[in-house]
Coordinates of C-alpha atoms (C1' of nucleotides) in Angstrom, one line a residue:
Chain A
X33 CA 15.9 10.0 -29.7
X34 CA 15.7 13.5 -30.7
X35 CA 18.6 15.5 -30.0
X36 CA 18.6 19.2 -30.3
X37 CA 21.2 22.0 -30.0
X38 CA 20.4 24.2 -26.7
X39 CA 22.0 27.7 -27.1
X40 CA 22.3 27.9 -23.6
X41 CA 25.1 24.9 -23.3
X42 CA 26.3 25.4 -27.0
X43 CA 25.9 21.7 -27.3
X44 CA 23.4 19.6 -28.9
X45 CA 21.7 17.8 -26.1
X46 CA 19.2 14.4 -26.2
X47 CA 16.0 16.2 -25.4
X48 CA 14.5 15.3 -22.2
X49 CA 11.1 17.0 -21.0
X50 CA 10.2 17.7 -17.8
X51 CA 7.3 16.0 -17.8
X52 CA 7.5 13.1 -20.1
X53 CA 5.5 12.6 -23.2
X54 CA 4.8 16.9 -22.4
X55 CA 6.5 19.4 -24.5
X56 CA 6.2 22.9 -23.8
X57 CA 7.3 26.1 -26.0
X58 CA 7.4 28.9 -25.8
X59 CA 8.8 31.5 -29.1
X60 CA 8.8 35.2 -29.3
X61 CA 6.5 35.9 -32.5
X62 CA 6.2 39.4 -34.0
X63 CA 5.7 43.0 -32.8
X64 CA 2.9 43.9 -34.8
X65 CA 3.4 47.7 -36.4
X66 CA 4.1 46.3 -39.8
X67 CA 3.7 43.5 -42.5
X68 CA 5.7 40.3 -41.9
X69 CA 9.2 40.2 -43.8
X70 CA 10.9 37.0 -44.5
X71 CA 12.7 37.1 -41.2
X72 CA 9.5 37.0 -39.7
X73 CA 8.5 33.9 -41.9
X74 CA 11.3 32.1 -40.7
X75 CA 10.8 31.8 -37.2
X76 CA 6.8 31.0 -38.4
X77 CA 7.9 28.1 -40.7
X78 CA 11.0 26.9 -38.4
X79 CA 9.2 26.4 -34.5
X80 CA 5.9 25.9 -37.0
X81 CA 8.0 22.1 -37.9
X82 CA 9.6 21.4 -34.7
X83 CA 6.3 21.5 -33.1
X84 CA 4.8 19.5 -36.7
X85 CA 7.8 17.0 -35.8
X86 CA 7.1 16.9 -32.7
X87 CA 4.0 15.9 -32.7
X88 CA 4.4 13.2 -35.3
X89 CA 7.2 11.6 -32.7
X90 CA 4.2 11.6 -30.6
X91 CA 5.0 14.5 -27.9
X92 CA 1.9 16.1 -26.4
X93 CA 3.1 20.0 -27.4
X94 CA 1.8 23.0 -26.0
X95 CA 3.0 25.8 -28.3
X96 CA 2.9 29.3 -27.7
X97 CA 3.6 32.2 -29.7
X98 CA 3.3 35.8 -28.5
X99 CA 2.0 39.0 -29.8
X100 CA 4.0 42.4 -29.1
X101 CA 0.8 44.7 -29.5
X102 CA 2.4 47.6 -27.4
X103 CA 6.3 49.1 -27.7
X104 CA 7.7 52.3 -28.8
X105 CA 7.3 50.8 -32.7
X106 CA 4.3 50.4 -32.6
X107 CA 3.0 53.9 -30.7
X108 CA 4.9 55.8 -33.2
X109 CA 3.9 54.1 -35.9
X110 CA 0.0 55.2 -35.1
X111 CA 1.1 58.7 -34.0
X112 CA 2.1 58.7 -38.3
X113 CA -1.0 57.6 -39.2
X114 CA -2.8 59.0 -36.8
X115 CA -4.9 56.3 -35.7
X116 CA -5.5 54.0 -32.4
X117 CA -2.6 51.9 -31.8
X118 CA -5.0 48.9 -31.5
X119 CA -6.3 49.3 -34.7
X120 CA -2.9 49.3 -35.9
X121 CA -2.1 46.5 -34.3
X122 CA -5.1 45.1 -35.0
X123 CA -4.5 45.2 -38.5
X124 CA -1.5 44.0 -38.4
X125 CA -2.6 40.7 -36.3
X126 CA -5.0 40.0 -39.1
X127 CA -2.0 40.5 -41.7
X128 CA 0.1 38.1 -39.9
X129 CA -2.3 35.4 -39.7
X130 CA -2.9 35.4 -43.4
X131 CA 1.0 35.0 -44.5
X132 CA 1.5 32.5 -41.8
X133 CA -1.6 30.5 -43.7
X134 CA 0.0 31.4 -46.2
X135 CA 3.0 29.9 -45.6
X136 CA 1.2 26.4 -44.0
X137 CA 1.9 27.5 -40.2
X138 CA -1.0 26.2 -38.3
X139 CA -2.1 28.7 -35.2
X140 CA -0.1 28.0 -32.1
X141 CA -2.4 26.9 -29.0
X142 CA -2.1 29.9 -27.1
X143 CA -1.3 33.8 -28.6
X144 CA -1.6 35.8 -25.4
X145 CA -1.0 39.5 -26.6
X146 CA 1.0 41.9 -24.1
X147 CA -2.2 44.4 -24.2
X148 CA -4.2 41.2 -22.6
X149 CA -1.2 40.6 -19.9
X150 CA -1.3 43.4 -17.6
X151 CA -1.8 42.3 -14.5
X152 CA 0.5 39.0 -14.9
X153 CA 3.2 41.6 -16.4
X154 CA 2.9 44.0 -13.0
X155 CA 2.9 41.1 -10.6
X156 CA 5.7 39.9 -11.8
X157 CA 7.6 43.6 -11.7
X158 CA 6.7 43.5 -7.4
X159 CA 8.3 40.2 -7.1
X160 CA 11.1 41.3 -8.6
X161 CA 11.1 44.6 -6.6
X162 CA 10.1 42.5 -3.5
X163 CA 13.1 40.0 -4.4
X164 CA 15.6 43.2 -4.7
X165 CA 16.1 43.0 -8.5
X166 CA 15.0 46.2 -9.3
X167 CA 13.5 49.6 -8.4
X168 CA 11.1 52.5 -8.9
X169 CA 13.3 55.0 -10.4
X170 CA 11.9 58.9 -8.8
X171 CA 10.8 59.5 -12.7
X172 CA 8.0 56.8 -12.6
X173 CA 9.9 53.9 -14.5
X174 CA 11.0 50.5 -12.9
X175 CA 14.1 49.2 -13.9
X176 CA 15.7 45.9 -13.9
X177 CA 19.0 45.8 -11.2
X178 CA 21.5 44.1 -13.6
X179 CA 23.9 43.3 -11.2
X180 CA 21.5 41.6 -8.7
X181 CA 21.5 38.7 -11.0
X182 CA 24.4 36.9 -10.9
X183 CA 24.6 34.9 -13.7
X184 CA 23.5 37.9 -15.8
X185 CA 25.1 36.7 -19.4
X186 CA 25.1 32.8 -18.9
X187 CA 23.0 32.9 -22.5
X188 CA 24.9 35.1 -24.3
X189 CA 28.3 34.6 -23.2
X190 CA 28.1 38.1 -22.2
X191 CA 30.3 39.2 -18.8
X192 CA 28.8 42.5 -17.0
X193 CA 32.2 44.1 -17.3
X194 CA 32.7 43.5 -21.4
X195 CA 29.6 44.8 -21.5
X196 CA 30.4 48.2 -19.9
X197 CA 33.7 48.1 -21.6
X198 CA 32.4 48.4 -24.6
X199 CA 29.2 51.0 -23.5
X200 CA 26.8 51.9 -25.9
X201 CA 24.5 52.4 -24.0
X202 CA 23.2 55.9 -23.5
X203 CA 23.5 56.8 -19.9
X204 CA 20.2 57.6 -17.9
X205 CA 20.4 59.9 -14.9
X206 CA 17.7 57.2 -13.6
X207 CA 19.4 54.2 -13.5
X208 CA 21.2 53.3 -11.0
X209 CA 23.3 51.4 -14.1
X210 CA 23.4 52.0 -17.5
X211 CA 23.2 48.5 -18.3
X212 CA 19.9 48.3 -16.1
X213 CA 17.1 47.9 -18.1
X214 CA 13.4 49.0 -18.1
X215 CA 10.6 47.0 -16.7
X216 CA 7.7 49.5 -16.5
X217 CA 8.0 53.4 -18.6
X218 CA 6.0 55.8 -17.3
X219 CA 3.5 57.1 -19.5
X220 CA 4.3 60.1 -21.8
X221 CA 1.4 62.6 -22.2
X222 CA -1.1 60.8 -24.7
X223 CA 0.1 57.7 -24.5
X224 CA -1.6 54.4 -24.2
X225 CA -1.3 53.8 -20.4
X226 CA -2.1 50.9 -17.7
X227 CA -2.5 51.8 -14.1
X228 CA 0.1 50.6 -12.0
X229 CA 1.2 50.6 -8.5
X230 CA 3.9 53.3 -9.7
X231 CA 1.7 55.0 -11.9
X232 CA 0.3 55.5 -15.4
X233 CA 2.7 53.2 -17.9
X234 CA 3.2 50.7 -20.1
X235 CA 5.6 47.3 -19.8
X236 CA 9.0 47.1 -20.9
X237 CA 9.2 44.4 -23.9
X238 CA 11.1 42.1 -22.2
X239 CA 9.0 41.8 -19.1
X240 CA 5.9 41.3 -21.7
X241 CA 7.6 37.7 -22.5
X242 CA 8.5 36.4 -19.2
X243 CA 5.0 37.4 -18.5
X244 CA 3.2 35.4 -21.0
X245 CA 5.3 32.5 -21.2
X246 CA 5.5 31.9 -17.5
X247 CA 1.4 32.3 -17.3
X248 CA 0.8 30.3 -20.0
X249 CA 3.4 27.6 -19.6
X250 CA 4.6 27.9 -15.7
X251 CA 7.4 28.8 -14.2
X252 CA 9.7 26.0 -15.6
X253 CA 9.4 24.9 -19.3
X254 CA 10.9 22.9 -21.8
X255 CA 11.7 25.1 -24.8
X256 CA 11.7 28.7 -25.1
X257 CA 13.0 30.1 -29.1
X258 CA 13.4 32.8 -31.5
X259 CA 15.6 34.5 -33.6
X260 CA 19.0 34.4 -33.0
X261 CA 19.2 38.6 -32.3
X262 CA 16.6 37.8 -29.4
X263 CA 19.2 36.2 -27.8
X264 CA 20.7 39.3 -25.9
X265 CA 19.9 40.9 -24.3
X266 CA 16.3 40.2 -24.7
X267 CA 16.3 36.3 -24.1
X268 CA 19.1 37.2 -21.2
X269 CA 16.4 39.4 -19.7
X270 CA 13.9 37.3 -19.5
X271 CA 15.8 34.6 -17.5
X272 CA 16.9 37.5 -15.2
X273 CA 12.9 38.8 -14.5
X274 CA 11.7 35.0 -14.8
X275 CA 14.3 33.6 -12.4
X276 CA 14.4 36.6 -10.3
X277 CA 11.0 36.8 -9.6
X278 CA 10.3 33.2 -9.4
X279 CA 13.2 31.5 -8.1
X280 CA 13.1 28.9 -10.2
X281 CA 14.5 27.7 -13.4
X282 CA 13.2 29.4 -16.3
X283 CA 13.9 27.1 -19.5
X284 CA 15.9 24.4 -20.2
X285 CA 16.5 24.6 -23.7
X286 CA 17.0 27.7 -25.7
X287 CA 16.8 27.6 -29.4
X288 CA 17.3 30.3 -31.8
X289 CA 16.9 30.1 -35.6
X290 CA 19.9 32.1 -38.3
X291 CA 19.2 34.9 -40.0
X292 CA 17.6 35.1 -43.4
X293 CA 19.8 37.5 -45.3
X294 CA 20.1 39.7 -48.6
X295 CA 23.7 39.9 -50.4
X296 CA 25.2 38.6 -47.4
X297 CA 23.8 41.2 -44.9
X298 CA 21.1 40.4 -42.2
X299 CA 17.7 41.3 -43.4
X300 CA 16.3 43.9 -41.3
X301 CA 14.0 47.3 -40.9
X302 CA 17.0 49.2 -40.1
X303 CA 19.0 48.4 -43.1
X304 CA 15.9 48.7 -45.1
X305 CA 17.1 45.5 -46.6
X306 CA 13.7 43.1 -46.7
X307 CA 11.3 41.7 -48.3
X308 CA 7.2 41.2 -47.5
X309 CA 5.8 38.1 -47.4
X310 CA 3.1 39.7 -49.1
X311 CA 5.6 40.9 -51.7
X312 CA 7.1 37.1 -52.4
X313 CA 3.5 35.9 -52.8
X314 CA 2.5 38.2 -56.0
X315 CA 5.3 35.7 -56.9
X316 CA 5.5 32.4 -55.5
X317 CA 3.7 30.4 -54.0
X318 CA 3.5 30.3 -50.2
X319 CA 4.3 26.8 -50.0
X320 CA 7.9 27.7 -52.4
X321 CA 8.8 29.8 -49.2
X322 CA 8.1 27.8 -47.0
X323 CA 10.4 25.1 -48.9
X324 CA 13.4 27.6 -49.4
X325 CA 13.4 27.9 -45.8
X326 CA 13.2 24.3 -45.0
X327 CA 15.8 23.7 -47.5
X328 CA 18.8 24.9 -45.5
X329 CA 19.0 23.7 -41.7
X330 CA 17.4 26.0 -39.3
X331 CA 20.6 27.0 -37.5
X332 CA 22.5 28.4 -40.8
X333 CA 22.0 31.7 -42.8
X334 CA 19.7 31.9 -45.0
X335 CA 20.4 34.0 -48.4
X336 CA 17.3 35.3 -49.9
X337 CA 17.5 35.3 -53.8
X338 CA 15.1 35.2 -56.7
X339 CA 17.2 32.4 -58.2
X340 CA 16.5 30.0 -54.6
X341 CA 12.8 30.7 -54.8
X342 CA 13.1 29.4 -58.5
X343 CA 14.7 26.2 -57.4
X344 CA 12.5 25.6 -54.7
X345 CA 9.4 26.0 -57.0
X346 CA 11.8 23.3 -59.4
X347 CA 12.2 21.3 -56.4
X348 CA 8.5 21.4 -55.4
X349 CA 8.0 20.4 -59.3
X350 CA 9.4 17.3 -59.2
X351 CA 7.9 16.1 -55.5
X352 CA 4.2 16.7 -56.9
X353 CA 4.9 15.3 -60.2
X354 CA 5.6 12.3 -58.5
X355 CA 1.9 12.7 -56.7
X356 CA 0.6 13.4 -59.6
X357 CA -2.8 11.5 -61.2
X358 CA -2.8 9.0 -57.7
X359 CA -4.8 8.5 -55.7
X360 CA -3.1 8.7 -52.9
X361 CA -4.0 6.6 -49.8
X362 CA -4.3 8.4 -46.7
X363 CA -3.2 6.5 -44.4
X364 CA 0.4 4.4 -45.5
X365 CA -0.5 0.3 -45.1
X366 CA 3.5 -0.8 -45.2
X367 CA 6.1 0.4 -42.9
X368 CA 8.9 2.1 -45.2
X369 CA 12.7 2.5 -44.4
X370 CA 12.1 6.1 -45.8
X371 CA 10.4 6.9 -42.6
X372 CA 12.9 5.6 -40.2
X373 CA 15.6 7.8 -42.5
X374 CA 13.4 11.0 -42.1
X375 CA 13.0 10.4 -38.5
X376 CA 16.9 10.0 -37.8
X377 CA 17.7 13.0 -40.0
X378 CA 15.0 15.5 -37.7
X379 CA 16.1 13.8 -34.4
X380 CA 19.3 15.0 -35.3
X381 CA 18.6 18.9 -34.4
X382 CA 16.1 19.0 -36.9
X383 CA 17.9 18.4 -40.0
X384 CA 15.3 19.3 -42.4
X385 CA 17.4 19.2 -45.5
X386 CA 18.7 15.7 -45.1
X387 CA 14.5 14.5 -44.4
X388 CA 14.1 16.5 -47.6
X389 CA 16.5 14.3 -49.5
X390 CA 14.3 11.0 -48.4
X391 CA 11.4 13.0 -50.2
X392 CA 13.3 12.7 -53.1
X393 CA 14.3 9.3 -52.8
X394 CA 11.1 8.0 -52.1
X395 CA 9.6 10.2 -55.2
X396 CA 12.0 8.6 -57.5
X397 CA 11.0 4.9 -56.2
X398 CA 7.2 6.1 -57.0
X399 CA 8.4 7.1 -60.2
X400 CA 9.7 4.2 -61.4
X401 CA 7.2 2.1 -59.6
X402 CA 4.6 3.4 -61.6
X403 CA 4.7 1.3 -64.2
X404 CA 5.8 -1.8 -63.1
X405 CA 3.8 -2.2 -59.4
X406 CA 0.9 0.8 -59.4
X407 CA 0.4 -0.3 -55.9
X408 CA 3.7 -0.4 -54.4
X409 CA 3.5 3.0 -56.0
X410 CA 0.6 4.1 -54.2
X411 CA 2.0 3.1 -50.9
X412 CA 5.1 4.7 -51.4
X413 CA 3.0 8.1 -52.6
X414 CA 1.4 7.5 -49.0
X415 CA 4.4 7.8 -47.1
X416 CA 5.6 10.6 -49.2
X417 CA 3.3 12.4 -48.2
X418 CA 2.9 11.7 -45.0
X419 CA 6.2 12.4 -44.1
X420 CA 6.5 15.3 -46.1
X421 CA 3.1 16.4 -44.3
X422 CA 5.3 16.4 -41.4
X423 CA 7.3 19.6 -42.8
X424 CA 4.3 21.2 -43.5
X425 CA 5.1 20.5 -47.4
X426 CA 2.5 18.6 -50.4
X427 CA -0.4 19.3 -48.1
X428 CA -2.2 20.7 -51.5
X429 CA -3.8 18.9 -53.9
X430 CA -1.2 18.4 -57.2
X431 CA -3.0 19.9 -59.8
X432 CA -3.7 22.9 -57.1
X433 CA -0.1 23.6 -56.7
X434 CA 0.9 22.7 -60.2
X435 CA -1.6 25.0 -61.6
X436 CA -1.7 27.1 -59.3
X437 CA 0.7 29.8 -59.9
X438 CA 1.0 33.2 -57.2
X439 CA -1.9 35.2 -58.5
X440 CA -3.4 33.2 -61.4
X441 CA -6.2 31.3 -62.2
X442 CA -8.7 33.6 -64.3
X443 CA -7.3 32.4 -67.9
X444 CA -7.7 28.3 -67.0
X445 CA -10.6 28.1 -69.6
X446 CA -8.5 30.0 -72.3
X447 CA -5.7 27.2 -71.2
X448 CA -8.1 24.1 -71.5
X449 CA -9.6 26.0 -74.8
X450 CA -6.2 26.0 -76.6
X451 CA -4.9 22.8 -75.5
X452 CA -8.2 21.5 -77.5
X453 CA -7.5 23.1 -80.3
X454 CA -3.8 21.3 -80.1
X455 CA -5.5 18.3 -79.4
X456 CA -7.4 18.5 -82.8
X457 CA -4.6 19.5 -85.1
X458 CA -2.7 16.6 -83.4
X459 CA -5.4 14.6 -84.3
X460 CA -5.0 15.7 -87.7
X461 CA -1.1 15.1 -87.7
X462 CA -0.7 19.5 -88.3
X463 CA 2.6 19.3 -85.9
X464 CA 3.2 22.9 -87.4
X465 CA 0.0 24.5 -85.9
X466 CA 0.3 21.9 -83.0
X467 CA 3.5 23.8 -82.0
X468 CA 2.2 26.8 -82.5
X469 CA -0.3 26.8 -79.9
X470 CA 2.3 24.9 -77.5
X471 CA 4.5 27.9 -77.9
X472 CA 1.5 30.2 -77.5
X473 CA 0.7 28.3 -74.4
X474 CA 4.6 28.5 -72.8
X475 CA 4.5 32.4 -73.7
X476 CA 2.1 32.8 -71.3
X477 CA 4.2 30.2 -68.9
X478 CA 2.4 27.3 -69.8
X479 CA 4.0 23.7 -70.1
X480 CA 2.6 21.0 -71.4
X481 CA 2.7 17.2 -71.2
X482 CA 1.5 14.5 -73.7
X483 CA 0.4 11.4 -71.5
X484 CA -1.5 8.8 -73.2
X485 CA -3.5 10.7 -75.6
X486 CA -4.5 12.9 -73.1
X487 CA -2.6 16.9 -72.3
X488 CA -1.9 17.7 -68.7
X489 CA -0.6 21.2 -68.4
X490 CA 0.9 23.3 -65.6
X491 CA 2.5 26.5 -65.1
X492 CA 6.6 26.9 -65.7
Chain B
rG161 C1' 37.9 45.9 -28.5
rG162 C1' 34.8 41.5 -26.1
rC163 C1' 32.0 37.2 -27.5
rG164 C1' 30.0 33.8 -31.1
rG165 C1' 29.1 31.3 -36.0
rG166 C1' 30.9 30.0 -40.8
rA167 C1' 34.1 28.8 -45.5
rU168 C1' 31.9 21.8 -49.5
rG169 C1' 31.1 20.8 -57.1
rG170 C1' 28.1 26.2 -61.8
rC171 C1' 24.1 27.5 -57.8
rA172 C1' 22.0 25.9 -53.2
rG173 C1' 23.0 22.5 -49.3
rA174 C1' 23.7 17.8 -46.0
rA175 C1' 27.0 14.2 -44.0
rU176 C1' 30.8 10.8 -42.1
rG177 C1' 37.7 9.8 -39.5
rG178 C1' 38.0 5.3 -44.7
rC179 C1' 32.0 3.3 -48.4
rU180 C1' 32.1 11.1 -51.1
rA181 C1' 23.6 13.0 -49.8
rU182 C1' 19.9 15.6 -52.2
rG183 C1' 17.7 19.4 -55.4
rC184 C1' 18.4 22.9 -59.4
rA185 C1' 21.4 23.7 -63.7
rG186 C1' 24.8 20.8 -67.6
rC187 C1' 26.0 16.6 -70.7
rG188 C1' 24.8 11.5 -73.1
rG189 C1' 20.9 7.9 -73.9
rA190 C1' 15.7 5.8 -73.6
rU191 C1' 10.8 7.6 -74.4
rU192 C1' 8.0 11.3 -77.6
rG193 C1' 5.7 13.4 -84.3
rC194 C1' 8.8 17.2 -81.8
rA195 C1' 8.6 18.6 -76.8
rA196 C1' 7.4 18.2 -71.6
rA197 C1' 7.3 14.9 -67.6
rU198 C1' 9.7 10.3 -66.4
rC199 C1' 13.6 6.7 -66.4
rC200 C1' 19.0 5.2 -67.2
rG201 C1' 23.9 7.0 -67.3
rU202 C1' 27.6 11.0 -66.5
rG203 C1' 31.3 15.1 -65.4
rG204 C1' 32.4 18.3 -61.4
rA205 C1' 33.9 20.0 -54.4
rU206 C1' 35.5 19.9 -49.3
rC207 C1' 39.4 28.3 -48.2
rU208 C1' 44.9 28.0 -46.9
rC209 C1' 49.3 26.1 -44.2
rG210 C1' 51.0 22.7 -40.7
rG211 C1' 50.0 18.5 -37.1
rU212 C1' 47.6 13.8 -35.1
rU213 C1' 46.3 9.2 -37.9
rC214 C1' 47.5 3.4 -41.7
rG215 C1' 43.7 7.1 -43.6
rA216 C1' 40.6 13.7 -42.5
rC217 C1' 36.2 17.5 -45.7
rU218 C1' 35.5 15.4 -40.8
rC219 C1' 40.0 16.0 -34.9
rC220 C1' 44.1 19.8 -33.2
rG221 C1' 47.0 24.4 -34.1
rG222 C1' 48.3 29.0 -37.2
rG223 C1' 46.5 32.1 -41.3
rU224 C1' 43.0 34.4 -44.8
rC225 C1' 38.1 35.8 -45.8
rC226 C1' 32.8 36.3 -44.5
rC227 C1' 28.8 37.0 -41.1
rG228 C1' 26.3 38.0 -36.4
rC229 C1' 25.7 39.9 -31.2
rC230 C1' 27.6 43.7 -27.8
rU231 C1' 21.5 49.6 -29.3
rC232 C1' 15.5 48.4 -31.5
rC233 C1' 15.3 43.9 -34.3
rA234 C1' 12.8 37.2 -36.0

RNA sequence: GGCGGGAUGGCAGAAUGGCUAUGCAGCGGAUUGCAAAUCCGUGGAUCUCGGUUCGACUCCGGGUCCCGCCUCCA
C-alpha cells in the first residue's frame, strides 16, 4: 500500500490512481541553456525511482519529463554566444541526456519540448481568455487574471493579499495586477517568435507545462513533481491555466523533492553556488551520485560534500564486494523477507534510506553465507540485486564498478603487470619486494586482495 | 513581515509512545607472511525548558538556532 506525501494536503496520503493499475506523471525537467548541476540530478535520480518503484509494485506508469527549450535564459544565453538558440538548446539536450545515463535515469516515455507545443500552448491561452482568466494586454502580451481564480494559493499556502503585502513584484503599466502573470510576451525585435492570434511571441514558462502535461497526460492526472522552488508560483500557475482553462481538476498529488545544498545554502545559478554533473564525474562515479542522493530521503536537504561522495563510493564498496566473483542468478528462485522490508520502507513515501539499509542486511547474509551454503548465497545475491535494481543501484557488472574508477582504465595492463610481479616474489617468500609493489600499486590508488592464491585488485 | 520545513552518536541518516536502523569512520578479536576484503564483538545520540503519560527522541506548549518560499530557479 504505497503511501506518499502530497504537497497539496501536507499529508502523506495512501496513493490512489484514477484509473487503477494506471499511474500518470508528470515532472518539470530542465530549461536547457546550461550543463546540469546537482540540483538538476536530483529531481533526475528522485521521480527516476519513484517511477523504477513503481513499476516493480506493478503500476502501469506513464512518465513524462519536459524540456524548457525557449525562456528569457535561454535567448540570452545565445545572444552571448552568438548562435541559434536551438542549437544551444540543442546542445544542451544532448548534454542532459548523457549525465542522466550517467547517473542510471532511464529516458522518461514522453519529452515534449515547449518549441514542439505551440499550438497546444495557444489553445490553451483562448480558453483561458474565453473562460475570463486573462487578457490581451494593448502591448501584445497575455496575461494571467490572478484574481479570477479563486483558490489562487491552495498549493503554496499563499493568500492574494500576503502576497501583495509583501510586493516584490515590479509593477507593469500592463497588468491589470502586479501579481498577474504572463501567458504569451510579445516578441522583441530578433527574437525567436511563433505566430499567434495576438501577434508575433513566445509562451510564458508556466503555460509551457500545463501545456505539455495536459496533452500528454489529459486534463486530470495522477502525479505532477519537481523541485520544491517550483512550487510557487510556478506549480500554483499551472493549476490556475490548467483548471481555468479546462474546468477540471488538474492533479491530485503534488510532489516536490528538497534542495541539494552547499554549506547549508541552496545550490543555485544565482548564488553561483553549484556543481556540474559533468564536474563530479572527473570524480566519481555516476552511480556514487546517484547513491548520495538516494541515501537521504527525497523530501530532506541534501548537503553536497566531497566527504559524502567518499562514503557513498565506501558504501557502494561494500554492496559489490558482496556481488563479487557470483554468479549471480537473474531471476531470485526463493521469496525473501528482505523484499517484503524494502517494499514497506518505499511504500512509506519512498523511504529510500531505510530500503538501502535491507541492501546491507541482505549483503552481510551473502557474506557469511558464502562459505557455508554457496547457494543460499547465490539466491540471496539474486534478490540483492534485484531490489537494489529497483533504485537504479548494482546494475553494473562488479569488477566494472570496482575497477572502474571516474576517468580510468588506460593503466589496467600496467596494474595486472605488477600484481604478477607480486605474485612471483610471493611465490618466492620476498615479502619485502612483495610490499613494495603493493605500496607502488596503492600510490597509484590501487588496493589489493589475496584470495586463494589468486590477487583481485580494485581502485581505493 | 507572511507562509512552510528542520534540529538524532565523530560524519551522514532512518525509525518507533516502551524492544534504540543502516553506512562511513573508531576500537578489540578471528583470518592473512603482513595487508586488503570478510566475519565476530564493541563504545558513542535524540537542541533547550515545561506538560500529557506507568513510560517520549516520538504527542502538546514555550524558547533557541538553521533552512526554504514570497522574484528567475530542480
Amino acid at each position: 500500500m504505497l503511501h506518499i506525501y502530497n504537497s497539496l494536503t501536507r499529508k502523506k496520503e495512501l496513493f490512489t490512481p484514477i484509473e487503477p493499475g494506471k499511474v500518470k506523471m508528470y515532472v518539470c525537467g530542465m530549461t536547457v541553456y546550461d550543463l546540469c548541476h546537482l540540483g538538476h540530478a536530483r529531481v533526475l535520480v528522485v521521480f527516476d525511482t519513484v517511477t523504477r518503484y513503481m513499476r516493480h509494485s506493478g503500476y502501469d506508469v506513464t512518465y513524462i519529463r519536459n524540456i524548457t527549450d525557449i525562456d528569457d535564459k535561454i535567448i540570452a544565453r545565445a545572444n552571448e554566444n552568438a548562435e541559434e538558440f536551438g542549437v544551444l538548446t540543442h546542445r544542451f539536450i544532448q548534454a542532459m541526456h548523457e549525465d542522466a545515463a550517467e547517473l542510471g535515469v532511464l529516458p522518461p516515455d514522453e519529452e515534449p519540448k515547449a518549441t514542439s507545443s505551440m499550438d497546444d500552448i495557444i489553445s490553451m491561452i483562448e480558453m483561458l481568455i474565453k473562460n475570463g482568466h486573462a487578457y490581451a494586454a494593448d502591448n501584445g502580451d497575455v496575461y494571467y487574471d490572478v484574481s479570477s481564480f479563486e483558490t489562487y494559493g491552495q498549493l503554496s499556502g499563499k493568500h492574494l493579499e500576503d502576497l501583495r503585502a509583501g510586493e516584490r513584484v515590479a509593477v507593469d503599466p500592463h497588468k491589470d495586477d502586479p501579481l498577474d502573470f504572463v501567458l504569451w510576451k510579445a516578441a522583441k525585435p530578433d527574437e525567436p517568435a511563433w505566430d499567434s492570434p495576438w501577434g508575433k511571441g513566445r509562451p510564458g514558462w508556466h503555460i509551457e507545462c500545463s501545456a505539455m502535461s495536459t496533452c500528454c497526460l489529459g486534463n486530470h492526472f495522477d502525479i505532477h513533481g519537481g523541485g520544491q522552488d517550483l512550487q510557487f508560483p510556478h506549480h500554483e500557475n499551472e493549476i490556475a491555466q490548467s483548471e481555468g482553462a479546462t474546468g477540471e481538476k488538474f492533479v491530485n498529488l503534488w510532489m516536490h523533492n528538497g534542495f541539494v545544498r552547499i554549506n547549508d545554502e541552496k545550490m543555485s545559478k544565482s548564488l553561483d553556488n553549484f556543481f556540474t554533473v559533468r564536474e563530479i564525474l572527473k570524480l566519481y562515479q555516476g552511480e556514487e551520485i546517484r547513491y548520495f542522493v538516494l541515501a537521504s530521503h527525497y523530501r530532506s536537504p541534501l548537503n553536497y560534500s566531497d566527504q559524502l561522495l567518499d562514503t557513498a563510493r565506501s558504501s557502494l564498496t561494500r554492496l559489490y564486494n558482496a556481488l563479487r566473483g557470483l554468479d549471480v542468478p537473474s531471476v531470485s528462485l526463493i521469496e525473501d523477507e528482505a523484499e517484503a522490508k524494502f517494499n514497506k520502507a518505499m511504500d512509506d513515501d519512498f523511504n529510500t534510506s531505510e530500503a538501502i539499509a535491507v541492501l546491507f542486511d541482505l549483503a552481510g547474509q551473502v557474506n557469511r553465507l558464502r562459505e557455508e551454503n554457496p547457494d543460499m548465497a547465490l539466491q540471496k545475491a539474486g534478490v540483492l540485486k534485484k531490489l537494489a535494481n529497483v533504485l537504479g543501484l548494482l546494475e553494473a557488472d562488479p569488477e566494472t564498478y570496482l575497477q572502474g574508477g571516474a576517468g580510468e582504465g588506460d593503466d589496467v595492463e600496467q596494474i595486472e603487470s605488477l600484481i604478477q610481479q607480486r605474485l612471483d616474489a610471493r611465490a618466492n617468500k620476498d615479502w619485502a619486494e612483495a610490499d613494495r609493489i603493493r605500496d607502488e600499486l596503492h600510490a597509484m590508488n590501487i588496493e589489493l586482495e589475496d584470495k586463494d592464491g589468486r590477487t583481485i585488485w580494485r581502485r581505493g
